[in-house]
């Protein structure tokens, strides 16, 4: 279902698409052409056409030739020093050693059972048969 053409709808379309109804969405053009006979609609189209004219006349000045030189000059970044690279290697070695230690500790705990393994009916909190009765 299409929205009926109202003054607010006509103004919104003129603000969005300009003062030439031929540039408006195709499904809105017929209703807009009929509505354009109203004096308020004529004023709205004139205002939108004035904005279109100003936008068409707008020109952006070309950038100064020194701008590209300044941009290219800022782009050149200094290379990191060899001492900085060595620091990064030591950080990586430290992280690798920490991960290797964590992995070997986890493997040791998972595979080696304690020397004083509890008997079959004993838990960490004591004998099971004593707690039930």
CSV table of C-alpha atoms in Angstrom, one decimal:
chain,number,residue,atom,x,y,z
A,1,UNK,CA,0.0,0.0,0.0
A,2,UNK,CA,1.4,3.4,-1.0
A,3,UNK,CA,1.4,6.4,1.3
A,4,UNK,CA,-0.9,9.1,0.0
A,5,UNK,CA,0.7,12.3,-1.1
A,6,UNK,CA,0.6,14.9,1.6
A,7,UNK,CA,2.4,18.2,1.9
A,8,UNK,CA,4.9,16.7,4.3
A,9,UNK,CA,5.5,13.7,2.1
A,10,UNK,CA,6.0,16.0,-0.9
A,11,UNK,CA,8.4,18.2,1.0
A,12,UNK,CA,10.4,15.1,2.1
A,13,UNK,CA,10.6,13.8,-1.5
A,14,UNK,CA,11.7,17.3,-2.7
A,15,UNK,CA,14.4,17.4,0.0
A,16,UNK,CA,15.6,14.0,-0.8
A,17,UNK,CA,15.5,14.0,-4.6
A,18,UNK,CA,15.5,17.7,-5.6
A,19,UNK,CA,13.2,20.0,-7.5
A,20,UNK,CA,12.9,17.9,-10.7
A,21,UNK,CA,10.1,15.4,-10.3
A,22,UNK,CA,11.5,13.3,-13.1
A,23,UNK,CA,14.4,12.3,-10.7
A,24,UNK,CA,11.9,11.1,-8.0
A,25,UNK,CA,11.1,7.4,-7.4
A,26,UNK,CA,8.9,6.2,-10.3
A,27,UNK,CA,6.1,5.0,-8.1
A,28,UNK,CA,5.8,8.6,-6.6
A,29,UNK,CA,6.0,10.6,-9.8
A,30,UNK,CA,2.3,10.6,-10.9
A,31,UNK,CA,1.0,11.6,-7.5
A,32,UNK,CA,3.7,14.2,-7.2
A,33,UNK,CA,2.8,15.7,-10.6
A,34,UNK,CA,-0.8,16.0,-9.6
A,35,UNK,CA,0.1,17.4,-6.2
A,36,UNK,CA,2.5,20.0,-7.8
A,37,UNK,CA,-0.5,22.1,-8.8
A,38,UNK,CA,-0.9,23.3,-5.2
A,39,UNK,CA,0.7,26.7,-4.4
A,40,UNK,CA,2.6,25.3,-1.4
A,41,UNK,CA,4.0,22.5,-3.6
A,42,UNK,CA,5.2,25.1,-6.2
A,43,UNK,CA,7.1,26.9,-3.5
A,44,UNK,CA,8.7,23.7,-2.2
A,45,UNK,CA,9.8,22.8,-5.8
A,46,UNK,CA,11.3,26.3,-6.3
A,47,UNK,CA,13.2,26.0,-3.0
A,48,UNK,CA,14.5,22.5,-4.0
A,49,UNK,CA,15.5,23.8,-7.4
A,50,UNK,CA,17.4,26.6,-5.8
A,51,UNK,CA,19.3,24.1,-3.7
A,52,UNK,CA,19.9,22.0,-6.8
A,53,UNK,CA,21.4,25.0,-8.6
A,54,UNK,CA,23.7,25.8,-5.7
A,55,UNK,CA,24.9,22.2,-5.5
A,56,UNK,CA,25.4,22.1,-9.2
A,57,UNK,CA,27.6,25.2,-9.0
A,58,UNK,CA,29.6,23.9,-6.1
A,59,UNK,CA,33.2,23.3,-7.0
A,60,UNK,CA,36.0,22.0,-4.8
A,61,UNK,CA,39.3,23.8,-5.3
A,62,UNK,CA,42.2,21.7,-6.4
A,63,UNK,CA,44.6,20.8,-3.6
A,64,UNK,CA,47.9,22.6,-3.4
A,65,UNK,CA,50.8,20.8,-5.1
A,66,UNK,CA,52.7,20.8,-1.9
A,67,UNK,CA,50.0,18.7,-0.2
A,68,UNK,CA,51.0,15.5,-1.9
A,69,UNK,CA,54.7,16.2,-1.0
A,70,UNK,CA,53.7,16.6,2.7
A,71,UNK,CA,51.6,13.4,2.6
A,72,UNK,CA,54.4,11.5,1.0
A,73,UNK,CA,56.9,12.9,3.5
A,74,UNK,CA,54.8,11.7,6.5
A,75,UNK,CA,54.3,8.3,5.0
A,76,UNK,CA,58.0,7.4,5.2
A,77,UNK,CA,58.3,5.7,8.6
A,78,UNK,CA,61.7,5.0,10.2
A,79,UNK,CA,62.8,1.4,10.3
A,80,UNK,CA,63.0,-0.2,13.7
A,81,UNK,CA,66.5,-0.4,15.1
A,82,UNK,CA,68.2,-3.8,15.5
A,83,UNK,CA,68.1,-3.4,19.3
A,84,UNK,CA,64.3,-3.1,19.1
A,85,UNK,CA,64.1,-6.3,17.1
A,86,UNK,CA,66.2,-8.2,19.7
A,87,UNK,CA,63.8,-7.1,22.5
A,88,UNK,CA,60.9,-8.5,20.5
A,89,UNK,CA,62.8,-11.8,20.1
A,90,UNK,CA,63.4,-12.0,23.9
A,91,UNK,CA,59.7,-11.4,24.5
A,92,UNK,CA,58.8,-14.2,22.1
A,93,UNK,CA,61.3,-16.6,23.8
A,94,UNK,CA,59.9,-15.8,27.2
A,95,UNK,CA,56.3,-16.5,26.1
A,96,UNK,CA,57.4,-19.8,24.4
A,97,UNK,CA,59.2,-20.9,27.6
A,98,UNK,CA,56.2,-20.1,29.7
A,99,UNK,CA,53.9,-22.1,27.5
A,100,UNK,CA,56.3,-25.0,27.4
A,101,UNK,CA,56.5,-25.0,31.2
A,102,UNK,CA,52.7,-24.9,31.5
A,103,UNK,CA,52.3,-27.8,29.0
A,104,UNK,CA,55.0,-30.0,30.7
A,105,UNK,CA,53.5,-29.3,34.2
A,106,UNK,CA,50.0,-30.2,33.0
A,107,UNK,CA,51.3,-33.4,31.4
A,108,UNK,CA,53.2,-34.4,34.6
A,109,UNK,CA,50.1,-33.9,36.8
A,110,UNK,CA,47.9,-35.8,34.3
A,111,UNK,CA,50.2,-38.9,33.9
A,112,UNK,CA,51.9,-39.3,37.3
A,113,UNK,CA,49.8,-40.6,40.2
A,114,UNK,CA,50.7,-39.6,43.7
A,115,UNK,CA,52.7,-42.1,45.8
A,116,UNK,CA,50.1,-42.4,48.6
A,117,UNK,CA,47.1,-43.1,46.3
A,118,UNK,CA,43.9,-43.6,48.4
A,119,UNK,CA,42.5,-47.0,48.8
A,120,UNK,CA,39.3,-48.1,47.0
A,121,UNK,CA,36.8,-46.9,49.5
A,122,UNK,CA,38.7,-43.8,50.7
A,123,UNK,CA,38.1,-40.3,49.4
A,124,UNK,CA,40.0,-37.0,50.1
A,125,UNK,CA,37.6,-36.3,52.9
A,126,UNK,CA,37.9,-39.7,54.6
A,127,UNK,CA,36.6,-43.2,54.5
A,128,UNK,CA,33.3,-43.6,52.6
A,129,UNK,CA,32.0,-46.4,54.8
A,130,UNK,CA,32.4,-44.2,57.9
A,131,UNK,CA,30.4,-41.3,56.5
A,132,UNK,CA,27.3,-43.4,55.6
A,133,UNK,CA,26.5,-44.8,58.8
